[in-house]
Structures are given as structure tokens and as C-alpha cells.
Short mmCIF file of C-alpha atoms and ligand atoms in Angstrom, two decimals:
data_model
loop_
_atom_site.label_atom_id
_atom_site.label_comp_id
_atom_site.label_asym_id
_atom_site.label_seq_id
_atom_site.Cartn_x
_atom_site.Cartn_y
_atom_site.Cartn_z
CA UNK A 1 65.69 -45.97 112.95
CA UNK A 2 63.50 -48.69 114.12
CA UNK A 3 60.03 -47.62 115.48
CA UNK A 4 59.99 -46.87 119.15
CA UNK A 5 56.91 -48.88 120.27
CA UNK A 6 56.42 -52.57 120.11
CA UNK A 7 53.18 -54.44 120.17
CA UNK A 8 52.49 -55.51 123.81
CA UNK A 9 51.61 -58.88 122.20
CA UNK A 10 53.43 -59.99 119.18
CA UNK A 11 50.98 -62.81 118.51
CA UNK A 12 49.35 -62.68 115.32
CA UNK A 13 49.17 -66.41 114.13
CA UNK A 14 46.09 -67.66 112.56
CA UNK A 15 45.76 -70.59 114.43
CA UNK A 16 46.49 -71.28 117.43
CA UNK A 17 45.54 -67.66 117.74
CA UNK A 18 46.44 -64.99 120.36
CA UNK A 19 45.22 -65.75 123.78
CA UNK A 20 42.56 -63.24 125.09
CA UNK A 21 43.49 -60.03 126.40
CA UNK A 22 44.23 -60.67 130.18
CA UNK A 23 44.61 -64.37 129.80
CA UNK A 24 46.08 -66.25 132.87
CA UNK A 25 46.52 -69.87 132.99
CA UNK A 26 46.35 -69.81 136.74
CA UNK A 27 42.84 -68.33 136.76
CA UNK A 28 41.37 -71.34 134.66
CA UNK A 29 38.73 -73.40 136.67
CA UNK A 30 40.58 -76.71 137.21
CA UNK A 31 38.29 -78.26 139.48
CA UNK A 32 37.35 -80.95 136.85
CA UNK A 33 41.14 -82.08 136.50
CA UNK A 34 42.00 -85.58 137.64
CA UNK A 35 38.36 -86.59 137.45
CA UNK A 36 36.38 -88.83 135.17
CA UNK A 37 35.00 -86.77 132.32
CA UNK A 38 31.93 -89.18 132.90
CA UNK A 39 31.40 -87.83 136.53
CA UNK A 40 28.93 -85.45 137.11
CA UNK A 41 31.39 -82.83 137.69
CA UNK A 42 33.28 -83.64 134.24
CA UNK A 43 29.52 -83.77 132.50
CA UNK A 44 28.49 -80.56 133.78
CA UNK A 45 31.48 -78.75 132.67
CA UNK A 46 31.21 -80.20 129.20
CA UNK A 47 27.24 -79.47 129.15
CA UNK A 48 27.99 -75.83 130.33
CA UNK A 49 30.50 -75.27 127.41
CA UNK A 50 27.81 -76.65 125.18
CA UNK A 51 25.01 -74.49 126.68
CA UNK A 52 27.33 -71.32 126.52
CA UNK A 53 28.29 -72.07 122.91
CA UNK A 54 24.79 -72.02 121.69
CA UNK A 55 23.56 -69.03 123.80
CA UNK A 56 26.50 -66.95 122.77
CA UNK A 57 26.12 -67.77 119.15
CA UNK A 58 22.43 -67.38 119.28
CA UNK A 59 21.74 -70.82 117.63
CA UNK A 60 18.46 -71.78 116.84
CA UNK A 61 17.01 -73.79 119.83
CA UNK A 62 16.70 -77.13 117.67
CA UNK A 63 20.17 -76.99 116.69
CA UNK A 64 22.65 -79.36 118.46
CA UNK A 65 26.22 -78.81 119.41
CA UNK A 66 28.61 -81.47 120.18
CA UNK A 67 32.41 -81.51 121.33
CA UNK A 68 34.24 -84.05 119.13
CA UNK A 69 37.55 -85.20 118.57
CA UNK A 70 40.29 -84.15 116.38
CA UNK A 71 39.64 -80.39 116.06
CA UNK A 72 37.81 -78.91 113.03
CA UNK A 73 39.29 -81.36 110.86
CA UNK A 74 37.68 -84.31 113.04
CA UNK A 75 34.50 -82.39 113.00
CA UNK A 76 34.29 -81.78 109.36
CA UNK A 77 35.34 -85.37 108.47
CA UNK A 78 32.94 -86.87 110.84
CA UNK A 79 30.23 -84.79 109.01
CA UNK A 80 31.16 -85.80 105.50
CA UNK A 81 31.82 -89.52 106.61
CA UNK A 82 28.34 -89.80 108.03
CA UNK A 83 26.43 -87.64 105.76
CA UNK A 84 27.66 -87.82 102.28
CA UNK A 85 26.62 -90.27 99.60
CA UNK A 86 23.09 -89.99 99.88
CA UNK A 87 22.67 -87.53 96.83
CA UNK A 88 24.94 -85.43 94.45
CA UNK A 89 27.54 -83.42 96.22
CA UNK A 90 28.64 -79.77 95.11
CA UNK A 91 32.06 -78.68 96.47
CA UNK A 92 33.07 -75.18 96.68
CA UNK A 93 36.72 -74.50 97.35
CA UNK A 94 39.11 -71.57 97.00
CA UNK A 95 42.17 -72.26 99.25
CA UNK A 96 43.90 -75.24 100.87
CA UNK A 97 41.33 -76.44 103.62
CA UNK A 98 38.36 -76.31 101.14
CA UNK A 99 40.43 -78.26 98.76
CA UNK A 100 41.58 -80.67 101.46
CA UNK A 101 37.78 -81.49 101.77
CA UNK A 102 37.31 -81.85 98.12
CA UNK A 103 40.16 -84.39 98.16
CA UNK A 104 38.34 -86.25 101.14
CA UNK A 105 35.24 -86.44 98.94
CA UNK A 106 36.85 -87.42 95.64
CA UNK A 107 39.63 -89.39 96.48
CA UNK A 108 38.97 -91.03 99.95
CA UNK A 109 35.44 -91.29 99.87
CA UNK A 110 35.58 -91.60 96.05
CA UNK A 111 32.10 -90.20 95.64
CA UNK A 112 31.37 -90.32 91.71
CA UNK A 113 28.36 -87.93 91.78
CA UNK A 114 30.14 -84.71 92.35
CA UNK A 115 30.63 -81.25 90.95
CA UNK A 116 33.61 -78.97 91.94
CA UNK A 117 33.56 -75.25 91.75
CA UNK A 118 37.22 -74.21 92.47
CA UNK A 119 38.52 -70.46 92.71
CA UNK A 120 42.00 -69.35 92.65
CA UNK A 121 43.79 -67.75 95.84
CA UNK A 122 42.06 -64.39 96.30
CA UNK A 123 38.83 -65.13 94.52
CA UNK A 124 35.47 -66.98 95.39
CA UNK A 125 33.83 -69.56 93.13
CA UNK A 126 30.50 -68.76 91.57
CA UNK A 127 28.16 -70.06 94.40
CA UNK A 128 25.09 -69.37 92.15
CA UNK A 129 25.93 -72.74 90.13
CA UNK A 130 25.41 -74.68 93.16
CA UNK A 131 22.20 -76.89 93.23
CA UNK A 132 19.64 -76.88 96.11
CA UNK A 133 18.85 -80.38 95.65
CA UNK A 134 22.48 -81.54 96.22
CA UNK A 135 24.59 -81.53 99.20
CA UNK A 136 26.85 -78.36 99.31
CA UNK A 137 30.21 -78.48 101.16
CA UNK A 138 32.10 -75.26 101.55
CA UNK A 139 34.40 -73.05 103.99
CA UNK A 140 32.80 -70.01 105.35
CA UNK A 141 36.23 -68.06 105.68
CA UNK A 142 39.17 -69.20 103.77
CA UNK A 143 42.02 -68.93 106.37
CA UNK A 144 44.79 -69.21 103.90
CA UNK A 145 43.45 -66.76 101.22
CA UNK A 146 41.74 -64.32 103.46
CA UNK A 147 38.69 -64.78 101.42
CA UNK A 148 35.33 -65.12 102.99
CA UNK A 149 31.65 -65.69 101.83
CA UNK A 150 30.03 -62.21 102.00
CA UNK A 151 26.41 -63.52 101.88
CA UNK A 152 24.46 -66.58 101.91
CA UNK A 153 21.70 -65.60 99.61
CA UNK A 154 22.73 -68.25 97.06
CA UNK A 155 21.59 -70.71 99.50
CA UNK A 156 17.99 -71.75 99.17
CA UNK A 157 15.50 -71.84 102.16
CA UNK A 158 13.58 -74.54 101.03
CA UNK A 159 16.87 -76.63 99.87
CA UNK A 160 16.55 -80.41 99.79
CA UNK A 161 20.33 -81.04 100.22
CA UNK A 162 22.43 -80.40 103.19
CA UNK A 163 24.68 -77.37 103.42
CA UNK A 164 28.12 -78.58 105.31
CA UNK A 165 30.06 -75.50 106.38
CA UNK A 166 33.54 -75.69 107.59
CA UNK A 167 33.60 -72.35 109.64
CA UNK A 168 36.42 -72.48 112.10
CA UNK A 169 37.89 -69.15 111.45
CA UNK A 170 34.55 -67.46 111.15
CA UNK A 171 32.46 -68.46 114.12
CA UNK A 172 32.58 -65.91 116.88
CA UNK A 173 33.97 -63.26 114.52
CA UNK A 174 31.37 -63.03 111.82
CA UNK A 175 27.47 -63.10 111.74
CA UNK A 176 26.53 -66.64 110.69
CA UNK A 177 23.33 -67.33 108.83
CA UNK A 178 22.49 -70.45 111.07
CA UNK A 179 19.24 -71.14 109.05
CA UNK A 180 21.15 -71.51 105.97
CA UNK A 181 23.53 -74.09 107.26
CA UNK A 182 22.90 -77.56 108.34
CA UNK A 183 26.39 -78.67 109.60
CA UNK A 184 28.84 -76.00 111.05
CA UNK A 185 32.27 -76.94 112.34
CA UNK A 186 34.86 -75.18 114.33
CA UNK A 187 37.70 -75.58 116.79
CA UNK A 188 38.82 -73.81 119.79
CA UNK A 189 42.26 -72.47 119.00
CA UNK A 190 41.08 -70.15 116.32
CA UNK A 191 38.82 -67.38 116.91
CA UNK A 192 38.89 -67.51 120.61
CA UNK A 193 42.25 -68.40 121.15
CA UNK A 194 41.39 -71.34 123.05
CA UNK A 195 43.65 -74.55 123.34
CA UNK A 196 43.61 -76.85 120.35
CA UNK A 197 42.41 -80.50 120.66
CA UNK A 198 38.56 -80.85 120.17
CA UNK A 199 36.22 -79.91 117.49
CA UNK A 200 32.63 -78.49 117.54
CA UNK A 201 30.15 -79.83 115.31
CA UNK A 202 26.56 -78.22 114.83
CA UNK A 203 23.73 -79.89 113.41
CA UNK A 204 20.35 -78.65 112.25
CA UNK A 205 17.38 -80.81 112.41
CA UNK A 206 17.67 -81.68 108.92
CA UNK A 207 21.20 -82.98 109.38
CA UNK A 208 20.02 -84.98 112.20
CA UNK A 209 17.20 -86.35 110.09
CA UNK A 210 19.81 -87.34 107.40
CA UNK A 211 21.82 -89.36 110.16
CA UNK A 212 18.64 -91.31 111.29
CA UNK A 213 17.62 -92.11 107.75
CA UNK A 214 20.70 -92.93 105.81
CA UNK A 215 23.48 -95.21 106.32
CA UNK A 216 26.65 -94.75 104.34
CA UNK A 217 28.01 -97.59 102.38
CA UNK A 218 31.35 -97.58 104.14
CA UNK A 219 32.52 -98.39 107.59
CA UNK A 220 32.49 -95.80 110.10
CA UNK A 221 35.18 -95.99 112.91
CA UNK A 222 33.94 -95.72 116.54
CA UNK A 223 35.68 -92.08 116.81
CA UNK A 224 33.29 -90.96 113.81
CA UNK A 225 30.09 -92.59 114.85
CA UNK A 226 27.13 -90.24 115.85
CA UNK A 227 24.31 -92.83 115.54
CA UNK A 228 23.42 -96.18 117.25
CA UNK A 229 20.92 -98.39 115.48
CA UNK A 230 20.11 -95.54 113.30
CA UNK A 231 19.03 -93.21 116.23
CA UNK A 232 21.35 -90.29 116.93
CA UNK A 233 23.45 -90.61 120.05
CA UNK A 234 22.00 -87.62 122.13
CA UNK A 235 24.59 -87.86 124.76
CA UNK A 236 27.23 -86.59 122.33
CA UNK A 237 25.35 -83.27 122.40
CA UNK A 238 24.76 -83.34 126.17
CA UNK A 239 28.31 -83.67 127.12
CA UNK A 240 28.80 -87.45 127.11
CA UNK A 241 31.71 -87.21 124.65
CA UNK A 242 32.56 -90.09 122.20
CA UNK A 243 35.90 -90.77 123.98
CA UNK A 244 37.92 -88.85 126.37
CA UNK A 245 38.21 -85.15 126.06
CA UNK A 246 40.86 -82.80 127.66
CA UNK A 247 39.12 -81.23 130.43
CA UNK A 248 42.03 -78.84 130.72
CA UNK A 249 40.97 -77.48 126.97
CA UNK A 250 37.51 -77.66 128.16
CA UNK A 251 38.33 -75.47 131.08
CA UNK A 252 40.36 -73.09 128.72
CA UNK A 253 37.46 -72.96 126.23
CA UNK A 254 34.99 -71.94 129.04
CA UNK A 255 37.51 -69.09 130.00
CA UNK A 256 37.35 -67.91 126.47
CA UNK A 257 33.51 -68.12 126.34
CA UNK A 258 33.15 -66.11 129.93
CA UNK A 259 35.62 -63.68 128.16
CA UNK A 260 33.09 -62.98 125.35
CA UNK A 261 30.31 -62.48 127.58
CA UNK A 262 32.38 -60.15 129.59
CA UNK A 263 32.98 -57.86 126.69
CA UNK A 264 29.64 -57.72 125.68
CA UNK A 265 28.75 -61.04 123.77
CA UNK A 266 29.01 -62.08 120.31
CA UNK A 267 28.38 -58.46 118.59
CA UNK A 268 31.26 -57.09 120.61
CA UNK A 269 33.65 -59.67 119.67
CA UNK A 270 32.63 -59.42 116.07
CA UNK A 271 33.22 -55.48 116.34
CA UNK A 272 36.68 -55.84 117.81
CA UNK A 273 37.60 -58.11 114.95
CA UNK A 274 36.06 -55.61 112.35
CA UNK A 275 37.89 -52.90 113.97
CA UNK A 276 41.05 -54.76 113.91
CA UNK A 277 40.61 -55.18 109.94
CA UNK A 278 39.76 -51.47 109.59
CA UNK A 279 43.26 -50.65 110.85
CA UNK A 280 44.67 -52.89 108.25
CA UNK A 281 42.61 -51.54 105.56
CA UNK A 282 43.55 -48.15 106.24
CA UNK A 283 47.22 -49.02 106.03
CA UNK A 284 46.60 -50.79 102.87
CA UNK A 285 45.12 -47.78 101.24
CA UNK A 286 48.23 -45.69 102.22
CA UNK A 287 50.79 -47.99 101.16
CA UNK A 288 51.20 -49.17 97.46
CA UNK A 289 53.47 -51.79 98.11
CA UNK A 290 50.97 -53.93 100.05
CA UNK A 291 47.52 -55.20 98.98
CA UNK A 292 44.94 -57.71 100.10
CA UNK A 293 44.97 -60.83 98.38
CA UNK A 294 41.15 -60.96 98.15
CA UNK A 295 40.41 -59.16 95.18
CA UNK A 296 36.73 -57.99 96.40
CA UNK A 297 36.78 -55.75 99.34
CA UNK A 298 33.52 -57.25 100.44
CA UNK A 299 35.15 -60.67 100.73
CA UNK A 300 38.20 -59.48 102.82
CA UNK A 301 38.34 -61.79 105.96
CA UNK A 302 38.28 -59.72 109.06
CA UNK A 303 40.22 -62.54 110.77
CA UNK A 304 42.73 -64.06 108.53
CA UNK A 305 43.84 -61.01 106.61
CA UNK A 306 46.09 -61.92 103.68
CA UNK A 307 48.47 -59.71 101.72
CA UNK A 308 50.69 -59.58 98.72
CA UNK A 309 53.70 -57.58 99.03
CA UNK A 310 55.69 -55.85 96.16
CA UNK A 311 58.55 -58.11 97.06
CA UNK A 312 60.35 -61.14 95.75
CA UNK A 313 59.61 -64.15 98.03
CA UNK A 314 63.11 -64.18 99.55
CA UNK A 315 62.56 -60.72 100.39
CA UNK A 316 59.08 -61.43 102.07
CA UNK A 317 60.81 -64.14 104.16
CA UNK A 318 63.49 -61.83 105.12
CA UNK A 319 60.73 -59.24 106.29
CA UNK A 320 59.17 -61.78 108.42
CA UNK A 321 62.30 -62.96 110.00
CA UNK A 322 63.35 -59.28 110.79
CA UNK A 323 60.02 -58.75 112.50
CA UNK A 324 60.34 -61.88 114.36
CA UNK A 325 63.90 -61.02 115.54
CA UNK A 326 62.62 -57.93 116.92
CA UNK A 327 59.95 -59.74 118.76
CA UNK A 328 57.00 -57.61 116.98
CA UNK A 329 55.23 -60.13 114.89
CA UNK A 330 55.48 -63.91 115.21
CA UNK A 331 53.79 -66.33 112.70
CA UNK A 332 52.82 -63.96 110.00
CA UNK A 333 53.89 -65.63 106.86
CA UNK A 334 51.32 -66.79 104.44
CA UNK A 335 50.35 -70.61 104.57
CA UNK A 336 52.71 -72.80 102.90
CA UNK A 337 50.30 -73.59 99.94
CA UNK A 338 49.33 -69.94 99.35
CA UNK A 339 50.94 -67.21 97.32
CA UNK A 340 53.94 -65.74 99.14
CA UNK A 341 53.03 -62.81 101.42
CA UNK A 342 51.71 -62.14 104.88
CA UNK A 343 48.80 -63.16 106.93
CA UNK A 344 47.94 -61.08 110.06
CA UNK A 345 45.32 -62.43 112.45
CA UNK A 346 42.63 -59.81 113.14
CA UNK A 347 40.30 -61.72 115.36
CA UNK A 348 38.94 -60.39 118.40
CA UNK A 349 41.53 -61.53 120.99
CA UNK A 350 44.10 -59.54 119.05
CA UNK A 351 44.27 -55.78 120.49
CA UNK A 352 43.75 -53.12 117.98
CA UNK A 353 46.42 -51.18 119.68
CA UNK A 354 48.79 -54.04 118.97
CA UNK A 355 47.93 -53.99 115.22
CA UNK A 356 48.53 -50.22 115.40
CA UNK A 357 51.85 -50.67 116.80
CA UNK A 358 52.97 -53.37 114.23
CA UNK A 359 52.49 -51.29 111.16
CA UNK A 360 55.30 -48.61 111.56
CA UNK A 361 57.49 -51.82 112.09
CA UNK A 362 56.07 -53.22 108.92
CA UNK A 363 56.93 -50.06 106.92
CA UNK A 364 60.23 -50.03 108.39
CA UNK A 365 61.06 -53.75 107.65
CA UNK A 366 59.58 -53.22 104.19
CA UNK A 367 62.31 -50.49 103.78
CA UNK A 368 64.92 -52.90 105.10
CA UNK A 369 64.41 -55.74 102.63
CA UNK A 370 63.27 -54.04 99.45
CA UNK A 371 65.94 -54.01 96.82
C1 PLP B 401 39.30 -73.18 106.99
C2 PLP B 401 39.98 -74.33 107.99
N1 PLP B 401 39.50 -75.46 108.03
C3 PLP B 401 40.19 -76.60 108.67
C4 PLP B 401 41.40 -76.16 109.39
C5 PLP B 401 41.97 -77.32 110.30
O1 PLP B 401 41.62 -77.06 111.41
P1 PLP B 401 42.23 -77.83 112.78
O2 PLP B 401 43.62 -77.84 113.05
O3 PLP B 401 41.42 -77.56 113.95
O4 PLP B 401 41.77 -79.40 112.52
C6 PLP B 401 42.01 -75.00 109.50
C7 PLP B 401 43.09 -74.48 110.14
O5 PLP B 401 43.65 -73.54 110.08
C8 PLP B 401 41.32 -73.91 108.52
O6 PLP B 401 41.72 -72.77 108.61
#
């Protein structure tokens, strides 16, 4: 017997993530469309998105926020290409995106003075080995392994190096220790379920000081340039974007920001995500055929929850297909480079009731495919 109730919204993808509850494209403020992004109306919309990002996240007043091209990857590569090479770099990686940054640094930028701390899927590297006089590059939430950093005590307050943190599936879903981070990047289609296109780069004053005092040995394409004549291009952080942004995506991001405010702000958004994870944790506790990929419960991601199943890879595929056919869960397969299993997004745009409705289906599908 198939379960009776289906999730009202079967979208559990880890990016683009589910749209916020009640989302309606028709309600976006599209007054900027068809106008120049450099006209007062366009710049004001970009500036508002920046200002609201700062205030909702509670960023330190002296941190800068810029909207940049090419999503989170664009923001991260912009940071690495501009800032690295001045001193040794420690790279911490434990799933595919962290490993992409490692490849960028060692094979594309070809930096020789690097140390790498790599852990297997499900684990975290030993952060205590990082050196505060080096730059440190890492991911806050490993989206493809469901393992997040659970504290920043290992980051020295008086560090000389910069901490460069890809936090795309963490920002708006996890408390972030801003003062411990010098560069933070994220993209809109993740936690808030915004439209994908642009990246956000957040810079501490120390990161800005590096930009203004150090010039990398390699050429920087215009799309990456954050300085002009060794001075920060302040306009980028005031809504004068490097090149043309999608104002429709900006309007969509603003809708997501307004929604966060409407539910009670950042803490409420984090709580929704934690509540979602709790539903899944409870399910895992009651079912011996499913387990978190994260070995340490304190590192379990409350956004991209990743699971191993007591099934062969073909059976996992069949289970995913079955749930898709019944339109109860879309896009819940593990990332292509990760161990076979499930990845179910638990961010705040997902309704807890939908996750609860999914679970009997998951159990049913398991019974169907298990040999
Ligand atoms: C941790 C992490 N970094 C980077 C990316 C790439 O993000 P984008 O597609 O926004 O460039 C992703 C996408 O899933 C991610 O999860």
C-alpha cells in the first residue's frame, strides 16, 4: 500500500533549492526590468539587496558585501585569484566543492607553497593543523557530503593570514562566526531558494587591506577585478556591479530576503532548518537501513542532509526513481562524485510538514526495492 499523503511540495533539491513557501513569481517587484542597472532605480535595487543582506545576517559594520558574476563559483574564484599567492596557503577539503578549490589553487594558480588537509566523505579534516600565519581556504558546509564545520575555535582571532570560506549552503541557515572569516561567498539559489546567476562576496577589512597592498603575479580578467590602481573599487559594494546583472534575479533575491524578515529574521530561518533536520534525525534513529553520511552527529549538515542506505547502488537508483514517479521527491540522489545514497535539502524554504510527509514514502520505497 502506498502512503496516503504526498508532500505538498516535493522539491528537495540541494540547489537550486525549493522556493520559499507561498512564492509567486507574479508578486515580484519587476519595476527595474527593462531599465539600465546603472540607472538610479537599478542601482537602488542592488544597494537595497546589499543592505538587507548585511542587516539580516548581522554582518560587522565594516564588512563589505558585493554582488558579482558567476554564482558562488565566481565569487570564490574571484577571491582566490585576487588574494592568494602573498603567503602560504592551507586548503581544507572534505567533499567535491572543497576539492575543486584545491584543484584551482594547486593546478590552475599552481601555487607551490600549499598544504592540503583532505578528509573522506563523511569526515572533517583536522583543522587544528592549520597555521594562522597562512591563508586558509575551506568550505563551511560540504553540500555533497552533508558535513559542516561545527565550530570556529581553530581559527585564531589574531591570525595574520586570511580565512577564505565558501559558505554557499550555510549562509542564512547556520550561525556564522563573521569575525573569524575574512572572505565569505554564497549564491542565491541555495539556502533562500533564489534564482541562480550571481554570487555574493563578503570581505573583512583585512581582506580589503590585502587587496590594496598585494598584486598577484598573474593576469586578472576584468570580470574578476576588485581593485583599480591598487584601490578597492568601492562601487562594486554599493550596487555598481562589474558587469550587467539580471535584475529579475535581483528582484527574486529581494523577495527571498523579505520573506526571511517576514518569518522573524535569521534566527527563525535557522530554526526552521534545524527543525527539518530533527525530523530526519528522528527517522534515522528509528530505521536501521538508513544512516547519515556524517560520522559525527555534531557535524551533520542542517541543510544538505546526506544519507547512506543499506541498498546496492542500483537499488538506491530505483528508490529515487520510484519516489520521482510518484511525484513525492525530486532531485534527492547523492551528488555524482559522492558515495551512493540520498541527499535531502533541509533548508528553511522546505516545510517541515513536507519532510514529514516524505518519510512514509521513503520507507515504502525502501521496502519496494530492497532485495
Ligand atoms: C559548497 C559549494 N560550493 C560551490 C558550489 C557551486 O555553486 P554555484 O553553482 O553557485 O557556483 C556549490 C553548489 O552546489 C556548493 O555546494
